[in-house]
Tab-separated table of C-alpha atoms in Angstrom:
chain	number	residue	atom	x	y	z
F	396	UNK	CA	154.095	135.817	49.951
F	397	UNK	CA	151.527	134.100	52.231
F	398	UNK	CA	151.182	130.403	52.537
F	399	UNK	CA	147.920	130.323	54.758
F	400	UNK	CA	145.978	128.530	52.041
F	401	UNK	CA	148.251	125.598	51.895
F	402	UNK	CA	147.170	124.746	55.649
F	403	UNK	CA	143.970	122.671	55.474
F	404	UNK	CA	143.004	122.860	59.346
F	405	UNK	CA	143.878	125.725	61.505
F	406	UNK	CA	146.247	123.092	63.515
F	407	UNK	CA	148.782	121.210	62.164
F	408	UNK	CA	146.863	118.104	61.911
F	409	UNK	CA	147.214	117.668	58.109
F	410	UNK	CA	148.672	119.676	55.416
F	411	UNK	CA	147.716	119.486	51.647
F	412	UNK	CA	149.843	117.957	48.872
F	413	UNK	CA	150.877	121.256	47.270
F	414	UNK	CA	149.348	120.181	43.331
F	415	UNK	CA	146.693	118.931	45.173
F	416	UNK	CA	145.512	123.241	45.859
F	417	UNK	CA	144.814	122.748	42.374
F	418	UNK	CA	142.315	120.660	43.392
F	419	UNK	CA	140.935	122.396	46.083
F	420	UNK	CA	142.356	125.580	46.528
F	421	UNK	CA	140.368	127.174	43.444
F	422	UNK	CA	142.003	129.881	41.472
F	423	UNK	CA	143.637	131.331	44.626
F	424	UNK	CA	145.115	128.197	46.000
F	425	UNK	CA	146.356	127.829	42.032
F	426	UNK	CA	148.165	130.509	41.975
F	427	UNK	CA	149.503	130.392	45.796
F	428	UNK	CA	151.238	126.802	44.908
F	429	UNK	CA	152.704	128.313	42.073
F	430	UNK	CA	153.605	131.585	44.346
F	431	UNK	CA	154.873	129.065	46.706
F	432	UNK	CA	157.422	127.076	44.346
F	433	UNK	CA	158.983	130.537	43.153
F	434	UNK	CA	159.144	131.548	46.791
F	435	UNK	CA	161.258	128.468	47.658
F	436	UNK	CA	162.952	128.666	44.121
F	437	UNK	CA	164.020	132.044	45.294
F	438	UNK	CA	165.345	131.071	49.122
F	439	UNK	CA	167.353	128.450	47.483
F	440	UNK	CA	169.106	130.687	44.943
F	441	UNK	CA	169.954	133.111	47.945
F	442	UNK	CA	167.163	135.521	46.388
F	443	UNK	CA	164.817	135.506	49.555
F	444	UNK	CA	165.099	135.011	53.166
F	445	UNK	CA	163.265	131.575	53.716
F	446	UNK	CA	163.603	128.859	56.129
F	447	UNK	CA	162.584	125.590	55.171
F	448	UNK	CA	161.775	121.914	57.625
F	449	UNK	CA	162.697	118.392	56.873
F	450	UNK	CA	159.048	116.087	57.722
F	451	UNK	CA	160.432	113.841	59.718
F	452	UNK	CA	158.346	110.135	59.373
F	453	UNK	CA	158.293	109.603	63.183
F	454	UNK	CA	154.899	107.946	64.666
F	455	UNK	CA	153.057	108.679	67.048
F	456	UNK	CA	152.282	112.535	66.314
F	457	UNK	CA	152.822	114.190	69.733
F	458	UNK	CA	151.740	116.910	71.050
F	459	UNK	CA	153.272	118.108	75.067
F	460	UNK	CA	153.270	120.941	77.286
F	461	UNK	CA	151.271	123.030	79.729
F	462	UNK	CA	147.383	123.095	79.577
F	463	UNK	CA	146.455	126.209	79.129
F	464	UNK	CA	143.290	125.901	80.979
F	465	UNK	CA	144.617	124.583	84.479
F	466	UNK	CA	148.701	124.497	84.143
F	467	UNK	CA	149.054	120.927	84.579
F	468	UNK	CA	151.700	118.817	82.022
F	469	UNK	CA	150.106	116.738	79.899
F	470	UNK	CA	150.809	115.144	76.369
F	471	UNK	CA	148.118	114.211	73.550
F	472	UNK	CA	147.544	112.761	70.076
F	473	UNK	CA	145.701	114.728	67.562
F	474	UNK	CA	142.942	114.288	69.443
F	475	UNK	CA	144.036	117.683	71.623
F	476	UNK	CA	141.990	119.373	69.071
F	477	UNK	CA	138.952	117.517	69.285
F	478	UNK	CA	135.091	119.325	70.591
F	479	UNK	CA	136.514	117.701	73.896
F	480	UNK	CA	140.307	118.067	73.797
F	481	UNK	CA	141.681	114.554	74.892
F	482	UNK	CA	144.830	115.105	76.735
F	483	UNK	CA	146.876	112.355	79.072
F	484	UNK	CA	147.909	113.951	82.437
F	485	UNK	CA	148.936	110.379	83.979
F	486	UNK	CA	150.281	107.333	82.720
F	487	UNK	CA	146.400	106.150	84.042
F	488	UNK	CA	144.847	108.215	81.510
F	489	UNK	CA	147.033	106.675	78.602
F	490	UNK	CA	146.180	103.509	79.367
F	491	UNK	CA	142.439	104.251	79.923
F	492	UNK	CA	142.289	105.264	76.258
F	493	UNK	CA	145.605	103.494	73.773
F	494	UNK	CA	146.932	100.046	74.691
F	495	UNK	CA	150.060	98.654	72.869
F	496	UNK	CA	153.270	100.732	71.739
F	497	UNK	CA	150.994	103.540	71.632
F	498	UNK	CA	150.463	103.689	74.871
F	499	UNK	CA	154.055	103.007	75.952
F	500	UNK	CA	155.418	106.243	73.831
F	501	UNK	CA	152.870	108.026	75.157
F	502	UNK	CA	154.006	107.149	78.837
F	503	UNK	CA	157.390	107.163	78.219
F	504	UNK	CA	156.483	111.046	76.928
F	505	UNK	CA	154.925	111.744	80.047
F	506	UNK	CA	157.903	110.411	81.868
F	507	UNK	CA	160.558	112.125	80.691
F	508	UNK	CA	159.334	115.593	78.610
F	509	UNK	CA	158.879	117.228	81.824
F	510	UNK	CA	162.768	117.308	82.270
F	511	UNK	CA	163.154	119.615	79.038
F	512	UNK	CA	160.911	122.181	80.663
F	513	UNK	CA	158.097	123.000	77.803
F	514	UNK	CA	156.725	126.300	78.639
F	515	UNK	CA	153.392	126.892	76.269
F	516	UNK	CA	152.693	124.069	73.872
F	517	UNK	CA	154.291	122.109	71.061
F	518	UNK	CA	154.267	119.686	68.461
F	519	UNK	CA	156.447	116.832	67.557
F	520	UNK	CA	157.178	113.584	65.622
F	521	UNK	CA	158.339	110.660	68.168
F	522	UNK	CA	161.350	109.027	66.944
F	523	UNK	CA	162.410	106.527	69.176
F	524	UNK	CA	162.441	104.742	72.479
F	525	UNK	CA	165.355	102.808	73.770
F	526	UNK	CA	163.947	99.240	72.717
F	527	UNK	CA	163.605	101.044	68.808
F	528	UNK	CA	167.425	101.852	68.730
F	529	UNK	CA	169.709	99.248	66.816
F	530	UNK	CA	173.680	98.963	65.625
F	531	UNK	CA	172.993	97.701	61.993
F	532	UNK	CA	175.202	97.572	59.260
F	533	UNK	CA	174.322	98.943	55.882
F	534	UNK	CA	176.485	98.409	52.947
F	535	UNK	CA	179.638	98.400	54.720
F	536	UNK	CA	179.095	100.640	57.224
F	537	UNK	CA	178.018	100.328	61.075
F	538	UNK	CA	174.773	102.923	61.989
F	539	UNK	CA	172.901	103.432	64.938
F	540	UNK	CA	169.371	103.084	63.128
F	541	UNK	CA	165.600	103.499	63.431
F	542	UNK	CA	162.303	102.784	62.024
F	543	UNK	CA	159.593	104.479	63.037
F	544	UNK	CA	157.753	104.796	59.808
F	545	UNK	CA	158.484	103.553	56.600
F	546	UNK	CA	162.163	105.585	56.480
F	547	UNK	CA	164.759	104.099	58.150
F	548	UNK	CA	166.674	106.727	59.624
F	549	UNK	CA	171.102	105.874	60.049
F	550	UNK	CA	172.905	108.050	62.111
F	551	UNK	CA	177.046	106.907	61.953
F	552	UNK	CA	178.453	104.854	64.836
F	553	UNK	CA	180.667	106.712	67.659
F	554	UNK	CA	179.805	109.887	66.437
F	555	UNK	CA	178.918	112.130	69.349
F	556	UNK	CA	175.280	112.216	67.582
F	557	UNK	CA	175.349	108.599	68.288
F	558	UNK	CA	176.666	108.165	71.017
F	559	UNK	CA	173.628	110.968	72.669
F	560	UNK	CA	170.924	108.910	70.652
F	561	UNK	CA	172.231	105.387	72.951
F	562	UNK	CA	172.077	107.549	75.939
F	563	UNK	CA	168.607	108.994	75.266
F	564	UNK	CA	164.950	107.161	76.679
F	565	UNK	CA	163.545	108.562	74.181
F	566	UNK	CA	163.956	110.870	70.659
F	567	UNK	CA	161.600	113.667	69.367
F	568	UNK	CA	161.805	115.944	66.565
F	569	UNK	CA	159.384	118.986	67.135
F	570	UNK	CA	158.182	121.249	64.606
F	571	UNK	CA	155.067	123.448	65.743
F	572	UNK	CA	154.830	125.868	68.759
F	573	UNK	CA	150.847	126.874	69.471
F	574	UNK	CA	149.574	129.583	71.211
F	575	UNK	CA	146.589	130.809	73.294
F	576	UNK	CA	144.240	130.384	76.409
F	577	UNK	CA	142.555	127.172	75.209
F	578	UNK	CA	142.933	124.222	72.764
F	579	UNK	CA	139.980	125.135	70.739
F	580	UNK	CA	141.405	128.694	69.833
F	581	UNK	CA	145.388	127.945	69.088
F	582	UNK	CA	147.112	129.272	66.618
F	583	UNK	CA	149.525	126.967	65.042
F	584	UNK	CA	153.350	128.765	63.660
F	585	UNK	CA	156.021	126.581	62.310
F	586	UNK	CA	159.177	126.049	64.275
F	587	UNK	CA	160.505	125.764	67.892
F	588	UNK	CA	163.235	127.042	69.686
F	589	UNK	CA	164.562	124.702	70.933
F	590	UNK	CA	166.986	126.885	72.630
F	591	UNK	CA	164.389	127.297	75.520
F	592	UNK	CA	164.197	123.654	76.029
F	593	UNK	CA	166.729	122.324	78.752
F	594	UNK	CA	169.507	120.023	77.990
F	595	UNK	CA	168.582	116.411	79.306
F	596	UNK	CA	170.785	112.819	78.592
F	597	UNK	CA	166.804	111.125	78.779
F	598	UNK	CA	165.597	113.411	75.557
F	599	UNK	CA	167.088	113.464	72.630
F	600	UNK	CA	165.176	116.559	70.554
F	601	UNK	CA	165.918	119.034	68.237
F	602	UNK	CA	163.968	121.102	65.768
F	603	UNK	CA	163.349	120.342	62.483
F	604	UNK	CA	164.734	122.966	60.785
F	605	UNK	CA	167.166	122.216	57.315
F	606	UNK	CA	170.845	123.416	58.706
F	607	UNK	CA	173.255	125.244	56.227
F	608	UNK	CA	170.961	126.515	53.890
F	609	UNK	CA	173.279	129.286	53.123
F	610	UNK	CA	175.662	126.585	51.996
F	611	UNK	CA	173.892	125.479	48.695
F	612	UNK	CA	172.307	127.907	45.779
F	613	UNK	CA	170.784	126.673	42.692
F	614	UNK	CA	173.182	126.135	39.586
F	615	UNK	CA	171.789	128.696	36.464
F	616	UNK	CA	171.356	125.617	35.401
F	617	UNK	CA	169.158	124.541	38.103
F	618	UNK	CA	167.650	127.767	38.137
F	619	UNK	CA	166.270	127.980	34.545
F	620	UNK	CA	164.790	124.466	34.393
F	621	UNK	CA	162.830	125.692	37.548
F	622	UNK	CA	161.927	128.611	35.327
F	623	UNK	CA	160.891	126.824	32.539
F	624	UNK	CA	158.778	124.718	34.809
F	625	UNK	CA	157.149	127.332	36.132
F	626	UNK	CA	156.813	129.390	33.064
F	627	UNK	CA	154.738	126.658	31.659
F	628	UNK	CA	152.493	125.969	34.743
F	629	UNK	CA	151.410	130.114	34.730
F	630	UNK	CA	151.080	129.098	30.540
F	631	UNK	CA	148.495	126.135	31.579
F	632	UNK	CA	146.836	128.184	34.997
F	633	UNK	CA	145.618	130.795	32.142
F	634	UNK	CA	144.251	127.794	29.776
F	635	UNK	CA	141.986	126.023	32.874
F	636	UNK	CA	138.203	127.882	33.227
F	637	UNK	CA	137.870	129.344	36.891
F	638	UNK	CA	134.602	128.487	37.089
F	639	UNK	CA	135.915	124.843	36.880
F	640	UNK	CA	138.422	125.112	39.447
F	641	UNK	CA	135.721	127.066	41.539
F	642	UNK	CA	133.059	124.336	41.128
F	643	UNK	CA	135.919	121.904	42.590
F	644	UNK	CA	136.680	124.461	45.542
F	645	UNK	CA	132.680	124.454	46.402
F	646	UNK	CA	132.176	120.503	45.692
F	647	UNK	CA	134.681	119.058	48.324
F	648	UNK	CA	132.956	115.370	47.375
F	649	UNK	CA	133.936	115.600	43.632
F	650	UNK	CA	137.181	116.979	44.413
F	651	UNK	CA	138.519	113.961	46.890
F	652	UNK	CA	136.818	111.228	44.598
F	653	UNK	CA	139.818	113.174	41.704
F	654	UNK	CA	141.801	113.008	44.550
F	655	UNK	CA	141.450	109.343	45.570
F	656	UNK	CA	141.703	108.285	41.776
F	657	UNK	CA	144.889	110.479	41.326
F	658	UNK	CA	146.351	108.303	44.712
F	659	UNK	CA	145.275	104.724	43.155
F	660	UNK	CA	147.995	105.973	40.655
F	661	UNK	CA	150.935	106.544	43.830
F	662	UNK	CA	149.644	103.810	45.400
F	663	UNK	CA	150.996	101.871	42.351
F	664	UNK	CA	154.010	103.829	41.045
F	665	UNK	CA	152.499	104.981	38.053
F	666	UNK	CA	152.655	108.866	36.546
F	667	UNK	CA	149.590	109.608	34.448
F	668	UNK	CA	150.780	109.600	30.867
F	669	UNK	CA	147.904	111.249	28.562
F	670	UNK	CA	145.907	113.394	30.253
F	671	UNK	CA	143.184	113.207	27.830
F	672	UNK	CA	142.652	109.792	28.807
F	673	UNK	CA	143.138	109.969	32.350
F	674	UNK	CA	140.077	111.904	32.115
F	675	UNK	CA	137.742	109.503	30.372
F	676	UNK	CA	139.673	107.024	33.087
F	677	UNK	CA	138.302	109.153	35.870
F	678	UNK	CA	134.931	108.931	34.395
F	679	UNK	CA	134.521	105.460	33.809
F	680	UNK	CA	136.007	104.828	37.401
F	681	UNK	CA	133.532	107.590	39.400
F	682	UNK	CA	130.388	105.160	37.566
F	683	UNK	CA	131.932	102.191	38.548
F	684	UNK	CA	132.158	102.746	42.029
F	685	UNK	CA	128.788	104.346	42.101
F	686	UNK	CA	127.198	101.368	40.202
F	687	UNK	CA	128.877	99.175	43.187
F	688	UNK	CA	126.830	101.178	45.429
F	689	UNK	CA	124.207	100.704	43.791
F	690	UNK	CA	124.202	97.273	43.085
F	691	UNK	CA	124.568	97.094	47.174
F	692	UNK	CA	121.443	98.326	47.917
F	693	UNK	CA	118.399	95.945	48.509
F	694	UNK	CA	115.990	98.701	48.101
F	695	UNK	CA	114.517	100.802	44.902
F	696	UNK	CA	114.930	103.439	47.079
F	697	UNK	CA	118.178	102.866	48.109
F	698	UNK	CA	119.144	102.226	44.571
F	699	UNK	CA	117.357	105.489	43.284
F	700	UNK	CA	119.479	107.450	45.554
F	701	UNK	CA	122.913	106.407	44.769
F	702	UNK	CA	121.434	106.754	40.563
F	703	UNK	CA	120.890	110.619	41.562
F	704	UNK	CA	124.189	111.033	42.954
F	705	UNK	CA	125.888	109.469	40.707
F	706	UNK	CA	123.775	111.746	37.647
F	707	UNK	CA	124.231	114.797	40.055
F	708	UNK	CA	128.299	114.364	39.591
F	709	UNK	CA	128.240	113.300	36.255
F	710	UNK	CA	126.526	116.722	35.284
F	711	UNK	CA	130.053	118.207	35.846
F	712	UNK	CA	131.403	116.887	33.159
F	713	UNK	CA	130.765	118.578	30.568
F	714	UNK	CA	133.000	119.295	27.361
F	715	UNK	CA	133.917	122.618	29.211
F	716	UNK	CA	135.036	120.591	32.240
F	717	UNK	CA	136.689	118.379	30.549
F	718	UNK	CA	139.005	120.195	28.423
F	719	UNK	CA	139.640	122.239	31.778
F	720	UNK	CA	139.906	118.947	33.771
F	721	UNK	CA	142.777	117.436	31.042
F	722	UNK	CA	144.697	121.016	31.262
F	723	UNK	CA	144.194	120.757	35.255
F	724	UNK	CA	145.848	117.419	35.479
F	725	UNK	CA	148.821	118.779	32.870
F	726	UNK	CA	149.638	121.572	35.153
F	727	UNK	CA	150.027	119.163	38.588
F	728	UNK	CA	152.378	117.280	36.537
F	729	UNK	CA	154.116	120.189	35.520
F	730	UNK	CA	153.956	121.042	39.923
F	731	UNK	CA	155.261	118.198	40.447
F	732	UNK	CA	158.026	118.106	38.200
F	733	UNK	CA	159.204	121.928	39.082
F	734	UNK	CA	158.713	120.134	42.705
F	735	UNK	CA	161.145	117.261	42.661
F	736	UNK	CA	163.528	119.805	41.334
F	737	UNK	CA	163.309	121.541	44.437
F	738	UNK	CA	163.232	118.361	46.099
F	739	UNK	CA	166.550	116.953	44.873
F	740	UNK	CA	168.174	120.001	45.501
F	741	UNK	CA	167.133	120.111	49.436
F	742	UNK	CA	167.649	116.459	49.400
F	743	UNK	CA	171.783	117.614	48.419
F	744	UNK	CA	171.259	119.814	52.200
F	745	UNK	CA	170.351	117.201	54.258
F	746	UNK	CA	172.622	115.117	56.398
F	747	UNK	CA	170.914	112.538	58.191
F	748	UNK	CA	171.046	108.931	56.291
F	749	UNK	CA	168.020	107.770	55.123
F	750	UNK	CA	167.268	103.710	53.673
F	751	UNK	CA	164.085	102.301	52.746
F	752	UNK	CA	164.244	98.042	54.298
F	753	UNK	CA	163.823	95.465	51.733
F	754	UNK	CA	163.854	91.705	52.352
F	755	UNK	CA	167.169	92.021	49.599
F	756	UNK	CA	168.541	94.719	52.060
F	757	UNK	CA	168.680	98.685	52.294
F	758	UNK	CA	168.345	101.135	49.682
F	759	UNK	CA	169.015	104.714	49.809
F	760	UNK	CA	166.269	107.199	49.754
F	761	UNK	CA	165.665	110.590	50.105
F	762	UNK	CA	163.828	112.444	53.375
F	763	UNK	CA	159.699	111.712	53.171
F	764	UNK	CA	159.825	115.889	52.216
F	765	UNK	CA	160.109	119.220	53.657
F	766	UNK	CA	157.994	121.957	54.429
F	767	UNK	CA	158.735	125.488	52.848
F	768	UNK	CA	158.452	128.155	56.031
F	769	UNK	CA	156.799	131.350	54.973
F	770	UNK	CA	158.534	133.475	57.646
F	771	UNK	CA	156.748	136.998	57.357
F	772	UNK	CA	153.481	134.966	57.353
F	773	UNK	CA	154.151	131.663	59.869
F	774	UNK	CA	152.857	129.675	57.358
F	775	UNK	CA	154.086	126.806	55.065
F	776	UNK	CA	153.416	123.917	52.440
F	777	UNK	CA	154.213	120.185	52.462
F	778	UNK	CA	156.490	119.118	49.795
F	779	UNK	CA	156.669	115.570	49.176
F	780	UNK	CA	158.013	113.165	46.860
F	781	UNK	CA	155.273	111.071	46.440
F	782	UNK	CA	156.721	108.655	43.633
F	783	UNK	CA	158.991	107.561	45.990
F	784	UNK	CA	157.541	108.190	49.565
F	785	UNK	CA	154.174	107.754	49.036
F	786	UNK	CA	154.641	104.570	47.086
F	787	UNK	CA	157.335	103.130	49.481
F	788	UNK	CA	154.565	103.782	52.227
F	789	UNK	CA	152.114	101.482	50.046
F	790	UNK	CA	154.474	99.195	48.712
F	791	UNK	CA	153.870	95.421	50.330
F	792	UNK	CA	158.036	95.029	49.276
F	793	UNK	CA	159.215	97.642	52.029
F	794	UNK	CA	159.315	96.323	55.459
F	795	UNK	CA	157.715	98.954	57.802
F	796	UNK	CA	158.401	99.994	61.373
F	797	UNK	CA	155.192	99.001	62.270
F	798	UNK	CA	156.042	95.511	60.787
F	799	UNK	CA	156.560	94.291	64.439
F	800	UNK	CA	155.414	92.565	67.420
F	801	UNK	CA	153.669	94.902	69.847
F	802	UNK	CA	153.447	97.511	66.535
């Protein structure tokens, strides 16, 4: 089993929504989803070795270690894998380029990651500084909490987790260890051993590896919905044309307007009911927003443009298409549903608290997902609930971390 299709940049800047390699991934990223959902079915019923990494929802994404190129330490955004790589050697250089809380994690990075002695280069999720860290009380209980994100994260009062979280300056979760002589040519694998990393009261870090997974197998039960899920989305992979799914692969345009019209759906909590007419939807939505591009332009030419692109994607939709379109958007449902299986089971393995902040309180949620480790191949896929992260992340109702002065 290789996952190296589910990675859509060499680095990990960005990973795909696994039913979304429907989408884009052609026939090959098809089948690899499905590949990948049996492969993680099978590490949690004790079948295959697997590992498997809670996503963390820290901000900023960090980056730290030792340029390759000249051996200073330095930290970075995503930027470290831009034409130019932008790194930050000095707290000067942060402030020459971010302002605001960026700019103070960033420092506060550069500060105190040198203590934890980073040999090559990693990848992390900042968690926390000292001014982020609050005692709060949530529904009856008192938690050291917080927010980076949209999760709130809880971890129980005068436990000795706790009690090394008030100590720390600052908290990072890392995830990716890179490799090689320059930015422009690292190779990204999944995981960090933290083992290497020195012990420090200033840093608070650990890897974000799922603990115990030995401890939990799938029921039978469990097991054969999985199966059944699974059985049907091979059942509907066979039923979809590949030249379809290939057009998509080679028209990147047409395959993120699907994409965007599939999110207005997340955005708003909604699952796509008849697939049939979330096709004609799609339609009448792709020559709306073309005919407001239209109607923009002052010009005849102008207009005449946007009419030929507009006629240029319509072309794809033919009665063909269609039909394969309608059985396309059956079998991400049926992904998704095998996925939230999976989900809810790994959810059962986790053991960090996690609320969601409403102006009537907390609520419980689940982690924002987990990414299944491939660990012959390095590689891995992002597994997400989006019905509840991604629509939590949207939602004007849940207060954000962000939600802040200085945020």
């Amino acid at each position: 089993m290789n996952f190296v299709d589910f990675i859509t940049e060499q680095k990990n800047t960005h990973m795909t929504h696994i039913e979304d390699k429907v989408l884009y991934g052609g026939v090959k990223g098809t089948r690899e989803a499905i590949l990948a959902l049996r492969s993680l079915r099978d590490t949690l019923g004790g079948v295959k070795d697997g590992s498997v990494s809670v996503k963390w929802d820290g901000a900023p994404a960090i980056f730290a270690g030792i340029d390759p190129r000249n051996g200073n330490f330095f930290v970075a955004k995503k930027g470290i894998f831009n034409k130019s790589p932008k790194v930050y050697y000095t707290a000067a250089d942060v402030d020459a380029d971010t302002s605001g809380d960026l700019a103070t994690k960033l420092k506060q990075a550069l500060q105190y990651l040198p203590e934890i002695g980073i040999k090559g280069v990693i990848q992390g999720d900042f968690l926390f500084s000292k001014s982020d860290l609050r005692i709060s009380k949530i529904k009856g209980k008192q938690y050291v909490t917080f927010h980076p994100n949209t999760i709130v994260y809880a971890i129980p009062n005068n436990t000795e987790m706790s009690k090394r979280i008030k100590k720390a300056k600052i908290g990072i979760v890392w995830h990716t260890t890179y490799t090689g002589n320059s930015f422009e040519n690292m190779k990204a694998s999944y995981g960090v051993n933290v083992s290497k990393l020195r012990q420090t009261s200033n840093v608070w870090s650990q890897d974000a590896m799922l603990r115990d997974m030995t401890n939990y197998t799938m029921t039978k039960k469990d097991t054969e919905e999985v199966n059944e899920y699974l059985s049907h989305a091979g059942y509907l992979f066979n039923q979809i044309s590949s030249t379809t799914l290939k057009t998509l692969e080679n028209n990147q345009e047409l395959a993120q307007l699907i994409e965007t019209f599939n999110n207005s759906y997340v955005r708003k909590g909604q699952i796509v009911v008849n697939t049939g007419s979330h096709v004609s939807k799609l339609i009448n939505w792709i020559k709306q927003r073309y005919q407001k591009e239209i109607e923009k332009r002052k010009t005849e030419k102008g207009q005449a443009a946007q009419k030929a692109k507009l006629n240029k994607i319509l072309i794809f939709f033919s009665e063909r298409n269609k039909a394969s379109l309608k059985k396309m958007f059956d079998l991400q449902k049926v992904i998704v549903l095998a996925k939230l299986k999976l989900i809810n089971i790994l959810n059962k393995l986790n053991r960090t608290n996690t609320f969601l902040k409403t102006n009537r309180g907390y609520r419980s949620t689940g982690q924002e997902g987990y990414v299944a480790i491939d660990k012959l191949g390095g590689d891995a896929v992002k597994i997400v609930d989006r019905m509840e992260f991604s629509f939590a992340n949207f939602s004007p109702n849940i207060i954000k971390g962000w939600d802040k002065p200085g945020r």
